mmCIF file of C-alpha atoms and ligand atoms in Angstrom:
data_model
loop_
_atom_site.group_PDB
_atom_site.id
_atom_site.type_symbol
_atom_site.label_atom_id
_atom_site.label_comp_id
_atom_site.label_asym_id
_atom_site.label_seq_id
_atom_site.Cartn_x
_atom_site.Cartn_y
_atom_site.Cartn_z
ATOM 1 C CA MET A 1 20.358 -3.782 12.110
ATOM 2 C CA CYS A 2 17.300 -1.497 12.408
ATOM 3 C CA PRO A 3 13.868 -3.034 10.876
ATOM 4 C CA MET A 4 13.754 -1.084 7.677
ATOM 5 C CA GLU A 5 17.528 -1.607 6.889
ATOM 6 C CA LEU A 6 16.153 -5.261 6.985
ATOM 7 C CA LEU A 7 13.564 -4.650 4.485
ATOM 8 C CA LYS A 8 15.866 -2.909 2.239
ATOM 9 C CA GLN A 9 18.480 -5.872 2.349
ATOM 10 C CA LYS A 10 15.596 -8.149 1.881
ATOM 11 C CA ILE A 11 14.689 -6.129 -1.146
ATOM 12 C CA LEU A 12 18.576 -6.260 -2.456
ATOM 13 C CA ALA A 13 18.844 -9.918 -1.839
ATOM 14 C CA GLU A 14 15.751 -11.356 -2.781
ATOM 15 C CA GLY A 15 13.683 -8.804 -4.918
ATOM 16 C CA ARG A 16 14.172 -8.474 -8.931
ATOM 17 C CA ALA A 17 14.062 -5.300 -10.943
ATOM 18 C CA LEU A 18 12.524 -6.838 -14.045
ATOM 19 C CA ASN A 19 13.180 -3.592 -15.777
ATOM 20 C CA GLU A 20 13.268 0.281 -15.015
ATOM 21 C CA HIS A 21 9.551 0.310 -13.899
ATOM 22 C CA VAL A 22 8.451 -3.107 -12.223
ATOM 23 C CA LEU A 23 10.125 -4.802 -9.234
ATOM 24 C CA LEU A 24 9.339 -8.439 -8.300
ATOM 25 C CA VAL A 25 9.206 -9.157 -4.834
ATOM 26 C CA ASP A 26 6.859 -12.251 -4.715
ATOM 27 C CA CYS A 27 9.475 -14.175 -2.452
ATOM 28 C CA PHE A 28 8.402 -12.092 0.571
ATOM 29 C CA LEU A 29 5.508 -9.917 -0.121
ATOM 30 C CA ASN A 30 3.342 -10.603 -3.200
ATOM 31 C CA HIS A 31 3.018 -14.343 -3.301
ATOM 32 C CA GLN A 32 5.106 -16.029 -0.443
ATOM 33 C CA VAL A 33 4.969 -13.782 2.673
ATOM 34 C CA ASP A 34 7.788 -13.249 5.294
ATOM 35 C CA VAL A 35 5.405 -12.653 8.091
ATOM 36 C CA LYS A 36 8.125 -11.747 10.563
ATOM 37 C CA LEU A 37 9.327 -8.907 8.145
ATOM 38 C CA MET A 38 5.478 -8.173 7.760
ATOM 39 C CA LYS A 39 5.405 -7.868 11.730
ATOM 40 C CA ALA A 40 8.335 -5.392 11.679
ATOM 41 C CA VAL A 41 6.598 -3.522 8.717
ATOM 42 C CA GLY A 42 3.611 -3.042 10.729
ATOM 43 C CA GLU A 43 5.358 -1.838 14.082
ATOM 44 C CA GLU A 44 7.230 0.648 11.941
ATOM 45 C CA PHE A 45 4.113 2.156 10.333
ATOM 46 C CA ALA A 46 2.556 2.172 13.823
ATOM 47 C CA ARG A 47 5.433 4.194 15.112
ATOM 48 C CA ARG A 48 5.423 6.362 11.998
ATOM 49 C CA PHE A 49 1.670 7.247 12.537
ATOM 50 C CA ALA A 50 1.593 7.095 16.276
ATOM 51 C CA ASP A 51 0.606 10.929 16.237
ATOM 52 C CA ALA A 52 -1.753 10.991 13.409
ATOM 53 C CA GLY A 53 -4.835 10.011 15.502
ATOM 54 C CA VAL A 54 -5.733 7.013 13.190
ATOM 55 C CA THR A 55 -9.089 5.251 13.938
ATOM 56 C CA ARG A 56 -9.132 2.491 11.349
ATOM 57 C CA ILE A 57 -6.668 0.924 8.819
ATOM 58 C CA ALA A 58 -7.615 0.276 5.106
ATOM 59 C CA THR A 59 -6.192 -1.768 2.397
ATOM 60 C CA ILE A 60 -6.652 -2.782 -1.075
ATOM 61 C CA GLU A 61 -6.844 -6.891 -1.870
ATOM 62 C CA SER A 62 -4.516 -8.751 -1.909
ATOM 63 C CA SER A 63 -0.810 -7.578 -1.282
ATOM 64 C CA GLY A 64 -1.645 -5.066 0.994
ATOM 65 C CA ILE A 65 -3.275 -7.281 3.443
ATOM 66 C CA ALA A 66 -0.181 -8.664 5.179
ATOM 67 C CA PRO A 67 1.308 -5.095 5.981
ATOM 68 C CA ALA A 68 -2.191 -3.767 6.941
ATOM 69 C CA ALA A 69 -2.949 -6.512 9.063
ATOM 70 C CA MET A 70 0.414 -6.128 11.187
ATOM 71 C CA THR A 71 0.036 -2.452 11.196
ATOM 72 C CA ALA A 72 -3.800 -2.857 12.581
ATOM 73 C CA LEU A 73 -2.788 -5.503 15.118
ATOM 74 C CA GLU A 74 0.128 -3.126 16.542
ATOM 75 C CA MET A 75 -2.124 -0.180 16.713
ATOM 76 C CA ASP A 76 -4.917 -2.201 17.963
ATOM 77 C CA LEU A 77 -7.367 -0.992 15.278
ATOM 78 C CA PRO A 78 -10.027 -2.361 13.244
ATOM 79 C CA MET A 79 -8.824 -3.198 9.348
ATOM 80 C CA VAL A 80 -10.970 -2.915 6.187
ATOM 81 C CA ILE A 81 -9.974 -4.551 2.690
ATOM 82 C CA MET A 82 -11.177 -2.632 -0.387
ATOM 83 C CA LYS A 83 -12.104 -5.203 -3.057
ATOM 84 C CA LYS A 84 -10.843 -5.423 -6.721
ATOM 85 C CA SER A 85 -13.578 -7.802 -7.863
ATOM 86 C CA VAL A 86 -17.207 -7.767 -6.896
ATOM 87 C CA SER A 87 -18.894 -11.194 -5.995
ATOM 88 C CA SER A 88 -22.697 -12.021 -6.460
ATOM 89 C CA ILE A 89 -23.126 -11.661 -2.538
ATOM 90 C CA LEU A 90 -21.599 -8.134 -2.357
ATOM 91 C CA LYS A 91 -24.231 -5.856 -3.614
ATOM 92 C CA ASP A 92 -25.597 -3.815 -1.237
ATOM 93 C CA GLY A 93 -24.336 -0.669 0.381
ATOM 94 C CA ILE A 94 -21.489 -0.564 -1.799
ATOM 95 C CA ILE A 95 -19.575 2.326 -3.404
ATOM 96 C CA GLN A 96 -16.937 1.869 -6.186
ATOM 97 C CA THR A 97 -14.548 3.847 -8.435
ATOM 98 C CA GLU A 98 -12.446 2.763 -11.434
ATOM 99 C CA VAL A 99 -8.785 2.201 -10.998
ATOM 100 C CA PHE A 100 -6.189 1.605 -13.617
ATOM 101 C CA SER A 101 -4.087 -1.556 -12.560
ATOM 102 C CA PHE A 102 -0.240 -1.061 -12.882
ATOM 103 C CA THR A 103 0.318 -4.721 -12.841
ATOM 104 C CA LYS A 104 -2.464 -5.722 -15.050
ATOM 105 C CA ASN A 105 -2.414 -2.668 -17.471
ATOM 106 C CA ALA A 106 -6.055 -2.702 -17.392
ATOM 107 C CA PRO A 107 -8.997 -1.063 -15.195
ATOM 108 C CA TYR A 108 -10.655 -2.478 -12.310
ATOM 109 C CA LEU A 109 -13.661 -1.305 -10.003
ATOM 110 C CA LEU A 110 -12.401 -0.614 -6.580
ATOM 111 C CA THR A 111 -15.287 -1.577 -4.217
ATOM 112 C CA LEU A 112 -16.201 -0.660 -0.563
ATOM 113 C CA LYS A 113 -18.637 -1.596 1.728
ATOM 114 C CA THR A 114 -19.695 1.753 3.435
ATOM 115 C CA GLN A 115 -20.866 0.156 6.551
ATOM 116 C CA PHE A 116 -17.277 -0.537 7.514
ATOM 117 C CA ILE A 117 -16.357 2.883 7.616
ATOM 118 C CA LYS A 118 -18.009 5.010 10.208
ATOM 119 C CA PRO A 119 -18.352 8.983 9.775
ATOM 120 C CA GLY A 120 -15.490 10.382 11.537
ATOM 121 C CA ASP A 121 -13.096 7.937 10.909
ATOM 122 C CA ASN A 122 -9.473 8.865 10.426
ATOM 123 C CA VAL A 123 -8.003 6.071 8.221
ATOM 124 C CA LEU A 124 -4.554 4.988 7.290
ATOM 125 C CA LEU A 125 -4.400 3.662 3.899
ATOM 126 C CA ILE A 126 -1.729 0.857 3.671
ATOM 127 C CA ASP A 127 -0.232 -0.928 0.462
ATOM 128 C CA ASP A 128 2.368 -2.879 -0.854
ATOM 129 C CA PHE A 129 3.722 -0.571 -3.457
ATOM 130 C CA LEU A 130 2.847 3.226 -4.462
ATOM 131 C CA ALA A 131 3.781 3.870 -8.207
ATOM 132 C CA ASN A 132 1.396 6.032 -10.268
ATOM 133 C CA GLY A 133 -0.735 6.745 -6.969
ATOM 134 C CA GLU A 134 -3.853 5.043 -8.878
ATOM 135 C CA ALA A 135 -4.595 2.533 -6.153
ATOM 136 C CA ALA A 136 -4.099 5.133 -3.371
ATOM 137 C CA PHE A 137 -6.151 7.977 -5.034
ATOM 138 C CA GLY A 138 -8.990 5.457 -6.027
ATOM 139 C CA GLY A 139 -8.951 4.187 -2.133
ATOM 140 C CA ILE A 140 -8.899 7.624 -1.072
ATOM 141 C CA SER A 141 -11.944 8.756 -2.868
ATOM 142 C CA LEU A 142 -14.085 5.736 -1.631
ATOM 143 C CA LEU A 143 -12.848 6.471 1.937
ATOM 144 C CA GLU A 144 -13.808 10.237 1.642
ATOM 145 C CA LYS A 145 -17.095 9.351 -0.038
ATOM 146 C CA ALA A 146 -18.020 7.072 3.025
ATOM 147 C CA GLY A 147 -17.359 10.054 5.245
ATOM 148 C CA ALA A 148 -13.767 9.453 6.426
ATOM 149 C CA LYS A 149 -10.795 11.621 6.806
ATOM 150 C CA VAL A 150 -7.599 10.030 5.474
ATOM 151 C CA ALA A 151 -4.811 10.165 7.834
ATOM 152 C CA GLY A 152 -2.097 9.354 5.388
ATOM 153 C CA VAL A 153 -0.753 6.724 3.137
ATOM 154 C CA GLY A 154 1.809 4.170 4.265
ATOM 155 C CA ALA A 155 3.645 2.148 1.166
ATOM 156 C CA VAL A 156 5.655 -0.753 1.943
ATOM 157 C CA ILE A 157 7.874 0.110 -1.247
ATOM 158 C CA ALA A 158 7.474 3.408 -2.991
ATOM 159 C CA LYS A 159 9.014 3.827 -6.533
ATOM 160 C CA ALA A 160 10.007 7.667 -6.020
ATOM 161 C CA PHE A 161 10.813 7.947 -9.719
ATOM 162 C CA GLN A 162 7.044 7.428 -10.666
ATOM 163 C CA PRO A 163 4.572 10.026 -10.007
ATOM 164 C CA GLY A 164 2.153 8.680 -7.028
ATOM 165 C CA MET A 165 4.276 9.602 -4.065
ATOM 166 C CA GLN A 166 4.567 13.396 -5.370
ATOM 167 C CA LYS A 167 0.981 13.610 -6.574
ATOM 168 C CA LEU A 168 -0.426 12.486 -3.025
ATOM 169 C CA ARG A 169 1.862 14.879 -1.373
ATOM 170 C CA ALA A 170 0.985 17.589 -3.433
ATOM 171 C CA ALA A 171 -2.627 17.052 -2.975
ATOM 172 C CA GLY A 172 -2.018 17.469 0.791
ATOM 173 C CA TYR A 173 -1.754 13.805 2.042
ATOM 174 C CA ARG A 174 0.857 12.456 4.369
ATOM 175 C CA VAL A 175 2.975 9.548 2.891
ATOM 176 C CA GLU A 176 5.303 7.268 4.460
ATOM 177 C CA ALA A 177 7.297 4.952 2.354
ATOM 178 C CA LEU A 178 9.550 2.527 4.253
ATOM 179 C CA ALA A 179 11.489 1.656 1.137
ATOM 180 C CA PRO A 180 11.560 4.317 -1.099
ATOM 181 C CA VAL A 181 13.343 3.328 -4.534
ATOM 182 C CA ARG A 182 14.754 6.285 -6.663
ATOM 183 C CA ARG A 183 16.120 4.245 -9.500
ATOM 184 C CA MET A 184 15.639 0.715 -10.914
ATOM 185 C CA ALA A 185 17.382 -0.813 -14.148
ATOM 186 C CA GLU A 186 17.452 -4.595 -14.761
ATOM 187 C CA GLY A 187 19.409 -5.991 -11.766
ATOM 188 C CA LEU A 188 19.829 -2.579 -10.075
ATOM 189 C CA ILE A 189 17.719 -1.182 -7.370
ATOM 190 C CA GLU A 190 18.898 2.118 -5.720
ATOM 191 C CA PHE A 191 17.133 3.422 -2.784
ATOM 192 C CA GLY A 192 16.378 7.084 -2.024
ATOM 193 C CA GLU A 193 13.487 9.774 -2.469
HETATM 194 P P1 5GP B 1 -0.270 2.715 -8.433
HETATM 195 O O1 5GP B 1 -1.699 2.259 -8.605
HETATM 196 O O2 5GP B 1 0.414 3.325 -7.255
HETATM 197 O O3 5GP B 1 0.247 2.810 -9.773
HETATM 198 O O4 5GP B 1 0.409 1.083 -8.214
HETATM 199 C C1 5GP B 1 0.080 0.535 -7.066
HETATM 200 C C2 5GP B 1 -0.278 -0.897 -7.021
HETATM 201 O O5 5GP B 1 0.121 -1.620 -8.326
HETATM 202 C C3 5GP B 1 0.077 -1.673 -5.598
HETATM 203 O O6 5GP B 1 -1.175 -2.006 -5.279
HETATM 204 C C4 5GP B 1 0.679 -3.103 -6.355
HETATM 205 O O7 5GP B 1 0.169 -4.118 -6.122
HETATM 206 C C5 5GP B 1 0.946 -2.696 -7.746
HETATM 207 N N1 5GP B 1 2.362 -2.332 -8.294
HETATM 208 C C6 5GP B 1 2.908 -1.019 -8.462
HETATM 209 N N2 5GP B 1 4.325 -1.342 -8.965
HETATM 210 C C7 5GP B 1 4.547 -2.350 -8.563
HETATM 211 C C8 5GP B 1 5.983 -3.299 -8.769
HETATM 212 O O8 5GP B 1 6.855 -2.679 -9.174
HETATM 213 N N3 5GP B 1 5.841 -4.538 -8.505
HETATM 214 C C9 5GP B 1 4.818 -5.118 -8.049
HETATM 215 N N4 5GP B 1 4.922 -6.430 -7.770
HETATM 216 N N5 5GP B 1 3.393 -4.544 -8.023
HETATM 217 C C10 5GP B 1 3.423 -3.216 -8.173
#
């Protein structure tokens, strides 16, 4: 079975559509992490973006870290994590943008220390989910403000019936979704764009 078929089988076997909008995958992606599956995810992102001239991987804490780290390892590139909360030791040289959280239903300040992005970087942004595109657009705006280009966005799961994927593509960004979901209902998950 091809690796992304494995991912879809895992989503069907262990994921749970709570309703038409929210998919719970904390058995292998958001809480407990299936690292072997994440390794396959990293290999697949590396394969899909092999021609994109990527110089750095970026992600958003915390659920993007596992797939992003595996992608960075496979592509032999540095990785940077954008923060959702600012600690007292993270003060200097930071840029921030407000993002509306899909899961918390509240805004947060996405934060990036600019020293970890070099002008001229071509960054691949990896995240666990793509829904309305809030997190991705927030990440892109910080990366571009820091002087980088965005090579594309890689989502492990993209809910194609929510507007994020379409909005990103309409804005000219390349989006690769390993498991696009076209419809969900309680107990039902249907793949497709
Ligand atoms: P967006 O910003 O595109 O609306 O939502 C993406 C972010 O919200 C992801 O970083 C992810 O953590 C979270 N998210 C969106 N939809 C889901 C979902 O159905 N299930 C889970 N577990 N997280 C989601």
